[in-house]
PDB file of C-alpha atoms in Angstrom:
ATOM      1  CA  MET A  45      45.329 128.680  71.031  1.00 49.00           C
ATOM      2  CA  ILE A  46      47.581 126.306  69.103  1.00 54.00           C
ATOM      3  CA  ASN A  47      50.287 128.939  68.749  1.00 57.00           C
ATOM      4  CA  GLY A  48      50.345 129.452  72.539  1.00 54.00           C
ATOM      5  CA  THR A  49      50.727 125.718  73.160  1.00 55.00           C
ATOM      6  CA  ILE A  50      53.578 125.424  70.676  1.00 54.00           C
ATOM      7  CA  PHE A  51      55.295 128.440  72.215  1.00 51.00           C
ATOM      8  CA  SER A  52      55.057 126.982  75.736  1.00 55.00           C
ATOM      9  CA  ILE A  53      56.461 123.616  74.540  1.00 55.00           C
ATOM     10  CA  LEU A  54      59.337 125.366  72.763  1.00 53.00           C
ATOM     11  CA  THR A  55      60.008 127.478  75.851  1.00 55.00           C
ATOM     12  CA  LEU A  56      60.162 124.383  78.099  1.00 53.00           C
ATOM     13  CA  ASN A  57      62.518 122.645  75.668  1.00 56.00           C
ATOM     14  CA  ALA A  58      64.755 125.724  75.578  1.00 56.00           C
ATOM     15  CA  ILE A  59      64.875 125.827  79.395  1.00 58.00           C
ATOM     16  CA  CYS A  60      65.816 122.124  79.556  1.00 57.00           C
ATOM     17  CA  LEU A  61      68.527 122.525  76.918  1.00 56.00           C
ATOM     18  CA  HIS A  62      69.837 125.644  78.651  1.00 55.00           C
ATOM     19  CA  SER A  63      70.173 123.788  81.973  1.00 55.00           C
ATOM     20  CA  LEU A  64      71.965 120.877  80.276  1.00 55.00           C
ATOM     21  CA  TYR A  65      74.482 123.121  78.545  1.00 56.00           C
ATOM     22  CA  ASN A  66      75.205 125.016  81.758  1.00 57.00           C
ATOM     23  CA  GLY A  67      76.169 121.809  83.545  1.00 57.00           C
ATOM     24  CA  ASN A  68      73.027 121.523  85.660  1.00 56.00           C
ATOM     25  CA  SER A  69      72.354 117.938  84.694  1.00 59.00           C
ATOM     26  CA  MET A  70      71.753 116.758  88.282  1.00 61.00           C
ATOM     27  CA  SER A  71      68.459 118.218  89.281  1.00 78.00           C
ATOM     28  CA  THR A  72      67.499 116.299  92.413  1.00 89.00           C
ATOM     29  CA  GLU A  73      69.219 115.432  95.640  1.00 91.00           C
ATOM     30  CA  GLN A  74      68.751 111.734  94.872  1.00 92.00           C
ATOM     31  CA  ASP A  75      70.727 112.120  91.629  1.00 92.00           C
ATOM     32  CA  LYS A  76      73.545 113.857  93.475  1.00 92.00           C
ATOM     33  CA  PHE A  77      73.587 111.189  96.189  1.00 93.00           C
ATOM     34  CA  THR A  78      73.635 108.344  93.641  1.00 94.00           C
ATOM     35  CA  HIS A  79      76.483 109.994  91.726  1.00 94.00           C
ATOM     36  CA  SER A  80      78.586 110.539  94.854  1.00 94.00           C
ATOM     37  CA  ARG A  81      77.939 106.983  96.038  1.00 95.00           C
ATOM     38  CA  ARG A  82      79.106 105.590  92.672  1.00 93.00           C
ATOM     39  CA  ARG A  83      82.260 107.701  92.793  1.00 93.00           C
ATOM     40  CA  LEU A  84      82.975 106.552  96.362  1.00 94.00           C
ATOM     41  CA  LYS A  85      82.505 102.916  95.329  1.00 93.00           C
ATOM     42  CA  ASP A  86      85.019 103.334  92.480  1.00 92.00           C
ATOM     43  CA  ASP A  87      87.527 105.045  94.777  1.00 94.00           C
ATOM     44  CA  ASN A  88      87.235 102.273  97.368  1.00 94.00           C
ATOM     45  CA  ALA A  89      87.787  99.609  94.691  1.00 92.00           C
ATOM     46  CA  VAL A  90      90.934 101.404  93.488  1.00 94.00           C
ATOM     47  CA  LYS A  91      92.266 101.659  97.056  1.00 94.00           C
ATOM     48  CA  LYS A  92      91.639  97.964  97.666  1.00 94.00           C
ATOM     49  CA  GLN A  93      93.383  96.840  94.455  1.00 93.00           C
ATOM     50  CA  THR A  94      96.291  99.228  95.141  1.00 94.00           C
ATOM     51  CA  ARG A  95      96.716  97.746  98.610  1.00 94.00           C
ATOM     52  CA  ILE A  96      96.702  94.202  97.150  1.00 92.00           C
ATOM     53  CA  ALA A  97      99.290  95.165  94.530  1.00 92.00           C
ATOM     54  CA  LYS A  98     101.591  96.727  97.136  1.00 92.00           C
ATOM     55  CA  GLU A  99     101.347  93.647  99.382  1.00 93.00           C
ATOM     56  CA  PHE A 100     102.567  91.443  96.544  1.00 89.00           C
ATOM     57  CA  GLY A 101     105.337  93.862  95.613  1.00 91.00           C
ATOM     58  CA  LEU A 102     103.911  94.942  92.265  1.00 87.00           C
ATOM     59  CA  PRO A 103     104.748  98.467  91.067  1.00 89.00           C
ATOM     60  CA  VAL A 104     101.853 100.924  91.343  1.00 90.00           C
ATOM     61  CA  ASP A 105     102.627 103.792  88.965  1.00 90.00           C
ATOM     62  CA  GLU A 106      99.042 104.556  87.952  1.00 89.00           C
ATOM     63  CA  PRO A 107      96.590 103.505  90.674  1.00 87.00           C
ATOM     64  CA  HIS A 108      93.567 104.519  88.585  1.00 88.00           C
ATOM     65  CA  LYS A 109      94.218 101.650  86.143  1.00 86.00           C
ATOM     66  CA  PHE A 110      92.706  99.370  88.816  1.00 87.00           C
ATOM     67  CA  VAL A 111      89.220 100.790  88.222  1.00 86.00           C
ATOM     68  CA  LYS A 112      88.396  98.115  85.654  1.00 84.00           C
ATOM     69  CA  ARG A 113      91.271  95.686  86.182  1.00 84.00           C
ATOM     70  CA  HIS A 114      92.285  93.601  89.171  1.00 87.00           C
ATOM     71  CA  ALA A 115      95.789  93.882  90.580  1.00 88.00           C
ATOM     72  CA  MET A 116      96.641  90.190  90.236  1.00 86.00           C
ATOM     73  CA  ASN A 117      95.392  89.871  86.652  1.00 84.00           C
ATOM     74  CA  CYS A 118      98.342  89.699  84.286  1.00 80.00           C
ATOM     75  CA  GLY A 119      96.104  89.739  81.216  1.00 78.00           C
ATOM     76  CA  ASN A 120      97.559  86.592  79.638  1.00 82.00           C
ATOM     77  CA  PRO A 121      94.682  84.231  78.751  1.00 78.00           C
ATOM     78  CA  LYS A 122      97.029  81.208  78.826  1.00 81.00           C
ATOM     79  CA  CYS A 123      98.176  81.954  82.379  1.00 83.00           C
ATOM     80  CA  HIS A 124      97.038  79.322  84.894  1.00 83.00           C
ATOM     81  CA  MET A 125      95.972  82.019  87.384  1.00 80.00           C
ATOM     82  CA  CYS A 126      94.281  84.435  84.971  1.00 80.00           C
ATOM     83  CA  GLY A 127      92.962  82.251  82.182  1.00 80.00           C
ATOM     84  CA  ASN A 128      89.771  80.263  81.896  1.00 80.00           C
ATOM     85  CA  PRO A 129      90.373  76.988  83.774  1.00 79.00           C
ATOM     86  CA  ARG A 130      88.237  75.088  81.295  1.00 83.00           C
ATOM     87  CA  LYS A 131      90.542  76.127  78.475  1.00 82.00           C
ATOM     88  CA  VAL A 132      93.836  75.957  80.383  1.00 83.00           C
ATOM     89  CA  PHE A 133      93.267  72.447  81.762  1.00 86.00           C
ATOM     90  CA  ASN A 134      91.272  71.158  78.730  1.00 86.00           C
ATOM     91  CA  GLU A 135      88.166  70.412  80.781  1.00 86.00           C
ATOM     92  CA  PRO A 136      84.914  69.734  78.905  1.00 86.00           C
ATOM     93  CA  THR A 137      82.138  72.302  79.018  1.00 86.00           C
ATOM     94  CA  GLN A 138      79.024  71.812  81.158  1.00 86.00           C
ATOM     95  CA  GLN A 139      77.064  70.862  78.053  1.00 87.00           C
ATOM     96  CA  GLU A 140      79.675  68.265  77.091  1.00 85.00           C
ATOM     97  CA  LYS A 141      79.662  66.825  80.617  1.00 85.00           C
ATOM     98  CA  ARG A 142      75.864  66.520  80.461  1.00 84.00           C
ATOM     99  CA  LEU A 143      76.022  64.838  77.051  1.00 83.00           C
ATOM    100  CA  PHE A 144      78.658  62.311  78.124  1.00 81.00           C
ATOM    101  CA  GLN A 145      76.761  61.601  81.350  1.00 78.00           C
ATOM    102  CA  ASP A 146      73.627  60.830  79.322  1.00 68.00           C
ATOM    103  CA  LEU A 147      75.590  58.528  77.011  1.00 63.00           C
ATOM    104  CA  ASP A 148      77.114  56.606  79.941  1.00 61.00           C
ATOM    105  CA  GLN A 149      73.776  55.892  81.619  1.00 60.00           C
ATOM    106  CA  ILE A 150      70.893  53.958  80.134  1.00 61.00           C
ATOM    107  CA  ARG A 151      67.713  55.541  81.335  1.00 61.00           C
ATOM    108  CA  GLY A 152      64.328  53.937  81.688  1.00 62.00           C
ATOM    109  CA  THR A 153      65.468  50.447  82.673  1.00 62.00           C
ATOM    110  CA  PRO A 154      64.990  49.238  86.230  1.00 61.00           C
ATOM    111  CA  PRO A 155      68.008  48.021  88.164  1.00 63.00           C
ATOM    112  CA  ALA A 156      68.717  44.294  88.046  1.00 67.00           C
ATOM    113  CA  GLU A 157      67.293  42.318  90.942  1.00 70.00           C
ATOM    114  CA  THR A 158      69.639  40.137  92.927  1.00 67.00           C
ATOM    115  CA  GLU A 159      68.554  36.731  94.216  1.00 69.00           C
ATOM    116  CA  GLN A 160      69.396  35.831  97.774  1.00 62.00           C
TER     117      GLN A 160
END
């Protein structure tokens, strides 16, 4: 009885491995639909970034490089358009703003009353 169970488990594993090696990794229609939708989304993003690059007169030799990079991103972190504005313009972080705000205000005291 145990030998039959082990044989059936090994047979199922062999069938699964055989289907993976033959390229049958997408077994359901939902998997195929999800895969095609993801590919379409990537293609549309590339087309959009290519169109933006052409409008600004940038050379488009390899359009597929826009899959993970925007057309107007030069890649220089010190650039005013591409860099982090907090670092480029020396702005304090949100935590620093909160700390300085707390130091400027005295909490827990009521406002002074004015006599009229």
